[in-house]
mmCIF file of C-alpha atoms in Angstrom:
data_model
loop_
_atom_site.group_PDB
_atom_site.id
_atom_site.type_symbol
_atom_site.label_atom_id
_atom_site.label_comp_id
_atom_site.label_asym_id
_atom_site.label_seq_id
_atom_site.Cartn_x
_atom_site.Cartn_y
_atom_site.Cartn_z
ATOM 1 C CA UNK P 313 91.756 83.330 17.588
ATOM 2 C CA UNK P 314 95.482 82.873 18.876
ATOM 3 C CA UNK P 315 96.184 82.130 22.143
ATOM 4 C CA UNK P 316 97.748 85.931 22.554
ATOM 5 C CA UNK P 317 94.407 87.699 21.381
ATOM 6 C CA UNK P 318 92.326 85.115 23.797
ATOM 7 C CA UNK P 319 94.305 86.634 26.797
ATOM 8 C CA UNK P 320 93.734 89.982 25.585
ATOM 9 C CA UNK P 321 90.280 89.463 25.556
ATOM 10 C CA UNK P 322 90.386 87.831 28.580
ATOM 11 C CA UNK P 323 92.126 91.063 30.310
ATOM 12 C CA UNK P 324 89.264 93.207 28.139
ATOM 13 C CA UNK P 325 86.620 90.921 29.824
ATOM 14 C CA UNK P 326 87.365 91.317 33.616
ATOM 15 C CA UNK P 327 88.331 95.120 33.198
ATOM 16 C CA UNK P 328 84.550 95.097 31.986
ATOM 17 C CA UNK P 329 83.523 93.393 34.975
ATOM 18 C CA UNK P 330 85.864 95.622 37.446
ATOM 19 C CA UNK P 331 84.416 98.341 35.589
ATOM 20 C CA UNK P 332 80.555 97.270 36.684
ATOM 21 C CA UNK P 333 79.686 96.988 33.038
ATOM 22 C CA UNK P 334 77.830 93.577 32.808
ATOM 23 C CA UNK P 335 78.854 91.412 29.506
ATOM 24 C CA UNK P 336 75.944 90.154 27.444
ATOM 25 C CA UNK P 337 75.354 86.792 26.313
ATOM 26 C CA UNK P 338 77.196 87.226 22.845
ATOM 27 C CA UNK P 339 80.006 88.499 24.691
ATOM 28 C CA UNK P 340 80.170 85.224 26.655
ATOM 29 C CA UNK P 341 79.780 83.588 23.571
ATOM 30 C CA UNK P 342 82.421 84.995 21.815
ATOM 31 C CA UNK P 343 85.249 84.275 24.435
ATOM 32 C CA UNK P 344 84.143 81.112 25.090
ATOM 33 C CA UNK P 345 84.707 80.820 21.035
ATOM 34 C CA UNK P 346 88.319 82.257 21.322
ATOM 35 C CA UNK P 347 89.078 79.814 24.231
ATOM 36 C CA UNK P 348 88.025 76.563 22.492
ATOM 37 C CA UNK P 349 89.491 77.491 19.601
ATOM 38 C CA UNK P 350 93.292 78.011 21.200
ATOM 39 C CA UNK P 351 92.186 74.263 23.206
ATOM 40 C CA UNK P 352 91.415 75.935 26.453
ATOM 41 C CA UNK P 353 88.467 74.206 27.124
ATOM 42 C CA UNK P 354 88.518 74.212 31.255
ATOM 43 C CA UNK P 355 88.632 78.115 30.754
ATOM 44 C CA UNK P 356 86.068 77.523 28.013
ATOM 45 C CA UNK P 357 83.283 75.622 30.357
ATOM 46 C CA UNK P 358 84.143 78.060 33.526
ATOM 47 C CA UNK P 359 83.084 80.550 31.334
ATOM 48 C CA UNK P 360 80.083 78.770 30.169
ATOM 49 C CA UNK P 361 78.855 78.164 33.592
ATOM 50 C CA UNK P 362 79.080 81.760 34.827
ATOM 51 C CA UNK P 363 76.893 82.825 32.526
ATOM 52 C CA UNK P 364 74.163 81.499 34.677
ATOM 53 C CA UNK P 365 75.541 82.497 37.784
ATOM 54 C CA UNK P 366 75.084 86.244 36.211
ATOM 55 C CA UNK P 367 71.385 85.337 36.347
ATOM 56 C CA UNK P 368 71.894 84.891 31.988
ATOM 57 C CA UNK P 369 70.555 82.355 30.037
ATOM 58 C CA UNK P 370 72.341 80.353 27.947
ATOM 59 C CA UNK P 371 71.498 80.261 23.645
ATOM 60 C CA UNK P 372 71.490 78.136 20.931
ATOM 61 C CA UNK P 373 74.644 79.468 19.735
ATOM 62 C CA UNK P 374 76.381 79.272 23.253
ATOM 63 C CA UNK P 375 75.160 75.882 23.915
ATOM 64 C CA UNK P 376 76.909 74.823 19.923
ATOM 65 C CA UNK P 377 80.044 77.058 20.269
ATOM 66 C CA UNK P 378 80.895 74.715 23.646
ATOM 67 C CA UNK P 379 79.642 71.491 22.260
ATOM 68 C CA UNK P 380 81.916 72.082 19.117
ATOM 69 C CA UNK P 381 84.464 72.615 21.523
ATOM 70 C CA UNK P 382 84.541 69.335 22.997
ATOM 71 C CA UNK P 383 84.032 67.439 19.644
ATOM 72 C CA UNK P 384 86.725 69.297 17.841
ATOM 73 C CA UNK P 385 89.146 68.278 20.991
ATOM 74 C CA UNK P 386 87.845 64.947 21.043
ATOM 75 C CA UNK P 387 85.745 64.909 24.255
ATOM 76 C CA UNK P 388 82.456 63.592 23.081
ATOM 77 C CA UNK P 389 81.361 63.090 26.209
ATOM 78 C CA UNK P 390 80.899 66.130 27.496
ATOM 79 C CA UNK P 391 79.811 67.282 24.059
ATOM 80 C CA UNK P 392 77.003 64.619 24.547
ATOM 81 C CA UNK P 393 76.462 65.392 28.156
ATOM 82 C CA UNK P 394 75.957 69.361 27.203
ATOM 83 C CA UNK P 395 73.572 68.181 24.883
ATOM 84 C CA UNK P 396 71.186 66.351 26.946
ATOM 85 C CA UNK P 397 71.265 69.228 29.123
ATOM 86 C CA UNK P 398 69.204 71.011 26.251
ATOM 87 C CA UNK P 399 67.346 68.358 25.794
ATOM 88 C CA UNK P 400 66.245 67.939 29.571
ATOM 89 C CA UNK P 401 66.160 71.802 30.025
ATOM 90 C CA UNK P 402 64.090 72.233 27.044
ATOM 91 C CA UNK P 403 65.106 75.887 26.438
ATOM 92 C CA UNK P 404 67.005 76.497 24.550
ATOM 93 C CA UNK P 405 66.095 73.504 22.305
ATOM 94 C CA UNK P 406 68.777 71.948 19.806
ATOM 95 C CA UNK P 407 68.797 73.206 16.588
ATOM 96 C CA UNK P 408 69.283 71.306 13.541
ATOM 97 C CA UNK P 409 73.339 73.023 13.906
ATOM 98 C CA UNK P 410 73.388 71.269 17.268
ATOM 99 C CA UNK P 411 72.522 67.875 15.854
ATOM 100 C CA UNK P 412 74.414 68.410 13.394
ATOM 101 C CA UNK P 413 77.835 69.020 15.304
ATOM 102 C CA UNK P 414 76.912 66.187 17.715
ATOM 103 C CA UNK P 415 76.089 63.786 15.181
ATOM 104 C CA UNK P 416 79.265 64.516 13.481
ATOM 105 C CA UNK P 417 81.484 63.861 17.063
ATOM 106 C CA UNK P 418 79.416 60.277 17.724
ATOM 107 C CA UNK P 419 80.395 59.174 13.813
ATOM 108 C CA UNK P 420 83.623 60.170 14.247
ATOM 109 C CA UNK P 421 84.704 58.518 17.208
ATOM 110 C CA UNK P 422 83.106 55.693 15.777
ATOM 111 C CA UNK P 423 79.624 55.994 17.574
ATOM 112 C CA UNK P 424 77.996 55.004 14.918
ATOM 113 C CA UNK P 425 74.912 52.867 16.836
ATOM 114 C CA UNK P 426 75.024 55.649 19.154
ATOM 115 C CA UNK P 427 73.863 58.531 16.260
ATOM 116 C CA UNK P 428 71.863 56.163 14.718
ATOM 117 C CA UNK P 429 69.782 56.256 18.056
ATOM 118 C CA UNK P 430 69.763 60.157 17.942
ATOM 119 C CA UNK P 431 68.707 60.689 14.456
ATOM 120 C CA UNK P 432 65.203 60.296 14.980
ATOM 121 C CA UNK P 433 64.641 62.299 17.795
ATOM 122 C CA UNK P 434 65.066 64.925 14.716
ATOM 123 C CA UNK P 435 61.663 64.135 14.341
ATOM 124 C CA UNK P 436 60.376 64.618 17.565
ATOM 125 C CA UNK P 437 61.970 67.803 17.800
ATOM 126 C CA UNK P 438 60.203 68.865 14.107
ATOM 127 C CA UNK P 439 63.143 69.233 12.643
ATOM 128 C CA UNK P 440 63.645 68.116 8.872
ATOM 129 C CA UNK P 441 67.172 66.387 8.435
ATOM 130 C CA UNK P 442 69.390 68.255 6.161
ATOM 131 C CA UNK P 443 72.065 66.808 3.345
ATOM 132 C CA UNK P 444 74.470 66.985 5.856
ATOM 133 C CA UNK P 445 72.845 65.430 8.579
ATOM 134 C CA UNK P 446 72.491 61.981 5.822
ATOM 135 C CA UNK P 447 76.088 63.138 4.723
ATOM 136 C CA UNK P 448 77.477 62.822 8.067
ATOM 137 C CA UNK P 449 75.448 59.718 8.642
ATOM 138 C CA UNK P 450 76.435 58.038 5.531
ATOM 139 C CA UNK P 451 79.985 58.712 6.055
ATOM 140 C CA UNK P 452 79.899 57.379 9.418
ATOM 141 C CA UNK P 453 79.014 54.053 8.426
ATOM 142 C CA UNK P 454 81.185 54.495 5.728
ATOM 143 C CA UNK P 455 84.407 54.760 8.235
ATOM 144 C CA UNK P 456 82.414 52.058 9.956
ATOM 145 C CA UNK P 457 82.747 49.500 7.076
ATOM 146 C CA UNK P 458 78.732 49.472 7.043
ATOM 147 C CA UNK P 459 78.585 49.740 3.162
ATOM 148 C CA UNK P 460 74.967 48.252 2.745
ATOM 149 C CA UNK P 461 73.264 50.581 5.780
ATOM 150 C CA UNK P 462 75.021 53.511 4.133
ATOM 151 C CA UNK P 463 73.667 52.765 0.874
ATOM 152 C CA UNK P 464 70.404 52.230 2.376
ATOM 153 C CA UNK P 465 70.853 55.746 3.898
ATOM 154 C CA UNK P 466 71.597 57.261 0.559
ATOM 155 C CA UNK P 467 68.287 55.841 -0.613
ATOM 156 C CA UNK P 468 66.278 57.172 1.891
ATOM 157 C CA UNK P 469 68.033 60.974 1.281
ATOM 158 C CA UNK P 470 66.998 60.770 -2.330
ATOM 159 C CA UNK P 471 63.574 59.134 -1.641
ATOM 160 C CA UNK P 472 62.786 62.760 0.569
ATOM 161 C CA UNK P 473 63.698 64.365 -2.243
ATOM 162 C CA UNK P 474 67.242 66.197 -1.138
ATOM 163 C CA UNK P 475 69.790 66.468 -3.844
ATOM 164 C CA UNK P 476 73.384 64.317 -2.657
ATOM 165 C CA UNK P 477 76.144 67.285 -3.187
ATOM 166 C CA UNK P 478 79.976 66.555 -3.608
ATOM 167 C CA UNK P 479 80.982 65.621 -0.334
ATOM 168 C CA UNK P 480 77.803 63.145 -0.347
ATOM 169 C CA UNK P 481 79.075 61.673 -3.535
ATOM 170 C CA UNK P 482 82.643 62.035 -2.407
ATOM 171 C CA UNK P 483 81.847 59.988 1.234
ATOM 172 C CA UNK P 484 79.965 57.554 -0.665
ATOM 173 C CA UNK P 485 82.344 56.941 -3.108
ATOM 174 C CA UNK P 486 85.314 57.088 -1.212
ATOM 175 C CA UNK P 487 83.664 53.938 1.114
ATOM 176 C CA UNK P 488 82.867 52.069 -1.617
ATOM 177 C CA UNK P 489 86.766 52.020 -2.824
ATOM 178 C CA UNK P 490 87.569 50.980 0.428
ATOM 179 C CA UNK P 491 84.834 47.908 0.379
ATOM 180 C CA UNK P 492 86.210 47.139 -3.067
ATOM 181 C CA UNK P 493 83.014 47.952 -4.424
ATOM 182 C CA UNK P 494 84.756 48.967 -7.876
ATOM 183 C CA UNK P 495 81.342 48.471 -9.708
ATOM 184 C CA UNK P 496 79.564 50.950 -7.868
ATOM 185 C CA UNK P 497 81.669 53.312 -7.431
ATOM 186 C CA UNK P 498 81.696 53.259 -11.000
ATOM 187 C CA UNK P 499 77.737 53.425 -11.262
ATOM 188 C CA UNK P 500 77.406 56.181 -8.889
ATOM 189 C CA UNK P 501 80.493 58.538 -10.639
ATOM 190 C CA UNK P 502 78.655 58.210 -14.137
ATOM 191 C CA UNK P 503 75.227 58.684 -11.948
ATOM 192 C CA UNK P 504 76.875 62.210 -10.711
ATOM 193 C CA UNK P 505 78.805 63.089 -13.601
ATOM 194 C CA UNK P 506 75.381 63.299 -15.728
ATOM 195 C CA UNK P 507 74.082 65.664 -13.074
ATOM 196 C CA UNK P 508 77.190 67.808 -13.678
ATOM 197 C CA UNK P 509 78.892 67.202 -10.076
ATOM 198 C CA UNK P 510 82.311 65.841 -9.593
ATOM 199 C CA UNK P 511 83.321 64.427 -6.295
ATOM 200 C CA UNK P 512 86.152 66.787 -4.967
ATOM 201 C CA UNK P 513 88.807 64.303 -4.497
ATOM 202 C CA UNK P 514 88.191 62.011 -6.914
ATOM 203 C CA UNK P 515 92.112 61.290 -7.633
ATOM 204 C CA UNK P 516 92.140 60.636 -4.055
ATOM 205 C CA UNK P 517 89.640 58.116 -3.854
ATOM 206 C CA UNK P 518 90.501 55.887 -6.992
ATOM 207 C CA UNK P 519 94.056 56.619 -6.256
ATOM 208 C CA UNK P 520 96.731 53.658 -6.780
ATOM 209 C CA UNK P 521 96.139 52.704 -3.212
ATOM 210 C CA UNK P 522 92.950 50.812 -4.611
ATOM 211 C CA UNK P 523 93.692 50.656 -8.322
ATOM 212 C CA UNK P 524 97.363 49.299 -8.107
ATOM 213 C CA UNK P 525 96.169 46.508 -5.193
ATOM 214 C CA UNK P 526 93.367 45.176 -8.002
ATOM 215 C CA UNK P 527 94.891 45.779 -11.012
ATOM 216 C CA UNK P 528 92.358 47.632 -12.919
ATOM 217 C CA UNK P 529 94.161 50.984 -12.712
ATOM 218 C CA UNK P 530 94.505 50.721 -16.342
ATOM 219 C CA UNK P 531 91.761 49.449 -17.153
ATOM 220 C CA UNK P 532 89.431 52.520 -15.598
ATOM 221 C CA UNK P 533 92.521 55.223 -16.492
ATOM 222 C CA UNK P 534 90.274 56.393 -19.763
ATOM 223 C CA UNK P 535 87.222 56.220 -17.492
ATOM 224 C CA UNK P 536 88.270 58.351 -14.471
ATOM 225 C CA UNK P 537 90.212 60.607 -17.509
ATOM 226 C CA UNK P 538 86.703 61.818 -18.865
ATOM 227 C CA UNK P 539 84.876 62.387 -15.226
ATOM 228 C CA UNK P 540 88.137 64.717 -14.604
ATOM 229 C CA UNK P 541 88.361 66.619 -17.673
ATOM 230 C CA UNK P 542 88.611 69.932 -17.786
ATOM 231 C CA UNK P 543 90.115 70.181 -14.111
ATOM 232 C CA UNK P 544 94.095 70.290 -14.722
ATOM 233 C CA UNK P 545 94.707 70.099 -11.064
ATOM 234 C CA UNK P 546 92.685 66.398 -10.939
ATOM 235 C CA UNK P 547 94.434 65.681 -14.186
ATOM 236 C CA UNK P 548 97.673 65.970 -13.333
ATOM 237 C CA UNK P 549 96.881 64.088 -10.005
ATOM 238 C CA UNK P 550 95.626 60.826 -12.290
ATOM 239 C CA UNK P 551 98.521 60.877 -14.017
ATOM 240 C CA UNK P 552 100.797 60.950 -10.953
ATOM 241 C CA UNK P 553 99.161 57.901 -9.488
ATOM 242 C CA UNK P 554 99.344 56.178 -12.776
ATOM 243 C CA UNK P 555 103.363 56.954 -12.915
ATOM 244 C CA UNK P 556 103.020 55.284 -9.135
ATOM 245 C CA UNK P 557 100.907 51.892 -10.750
ATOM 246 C CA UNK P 558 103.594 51.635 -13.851
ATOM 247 C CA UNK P 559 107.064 52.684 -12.746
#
């Protein structure tokens, strides 16, 4: 939502109150959206906390709306602190979205330990993890340089019997470039390439960033070649970097 249509809301919003017609929650909900969305978080939490002082109770999706807020702008903190308040309050209870978005803010801002401590209260809250929960997880020791936990990670995922998608793959992959875990890499591409997946970027990850600095570019060109056939767009991406290694 632009900034423009927040303020229109905004005007829409008090003429309801002027008016004595009392918003719902989902109203709340959906301009507290707008506002984090244009970055006006401030507006955003006064918004949030009025909706108890209109004797309303807060939801699950009110609660995540405001939480994503503050992770997509980088203020984990009060992401984390809104969080606890569920978990204190007890109603409304996280939902696997919440953990979810929350996880994803700690791993990003390199809280890695800190997630780690949350994921199994999952449990305790009889929630199942989800591939993205482990995705998240794995790529946040991945960005961590934690290549052995994240692969321990990955084994656990497949040992409860969820399926690794592309941006699994992709996360994995992508850490073990960066580890110069060449082998690997290589096992777990041929690994997903018999399931019929291809990681989304793969140009990206073996790009001549990795390949040029070890010298195997050409070496694993006819390699990479067959995992991208079929997909011009990838195709013409290998041969770019491979123009970068030679000329």
């Amino acid at each position: 939502m632009q900034n423009g249509k927040v303020n229109e809301a905004g005007v829409v919003f008090e003429v309801m109150i002027q008016k004595g017609v009392d918003p719902n929650t989902y109203t709340y909900s959906t301009l507290i959206n707008g506002l984090c969305l244009a970055g006006r978080l401030d507006d955003a939490a006064k918004i949030f906390h009025l909706i108890e002082d209109k004797g309303l109770k807060h939801d699950v999706v009110t609660y995540d709306i405001m939480i994503n807020g503050y992770v997509k702008h980088d203020k984990i903190d009060e992401a984390y602190h809104l969080f606890t308040q569920m978990l204190t309050r007890g109603s409304p209870a996280p939902a696997l979205s919440t953990y979810q978005v929350v996880l994803d803010g700690l791993c990003k801002n390199g809280l890695i330990d800190q997630a780690m401590d949350l994921y199994p209260s999952l449990s305790s809250a009889r929630l199942e993890p989800s591939i993205e929960v482990f995705t998240i997880l794995i790529d946040g020791f991945c960005r961590a340089g934690k290549i052995e936990a994240a692969m321990n990670l990955f084994e656990s995922m497949l040992e409860t019997g969820l399926v690794p998608d592309v941006v699994t793959y992709s996360s994995l992959i992508n850490g073990l470039c960066k580890g110069r875990d060449v082998s690997k890499s290589r096992e777990i591409i041929l690994e997903n390439a018999g399931k019929g997946l291809r990681p989304n970027s793969i140009c990206t990850i073996f790009s001549s960033e990795h390949f040029c600095r070890t010298s195997k570019w050409i070496k694993h060109c006819n390699f990479y070649g067959k995992c991208v056939q079929g997909n011009f767009r990838l195709m013409k991406q290998l041969f770019r970097d491979y123009y970068y290694c030679v000329g």
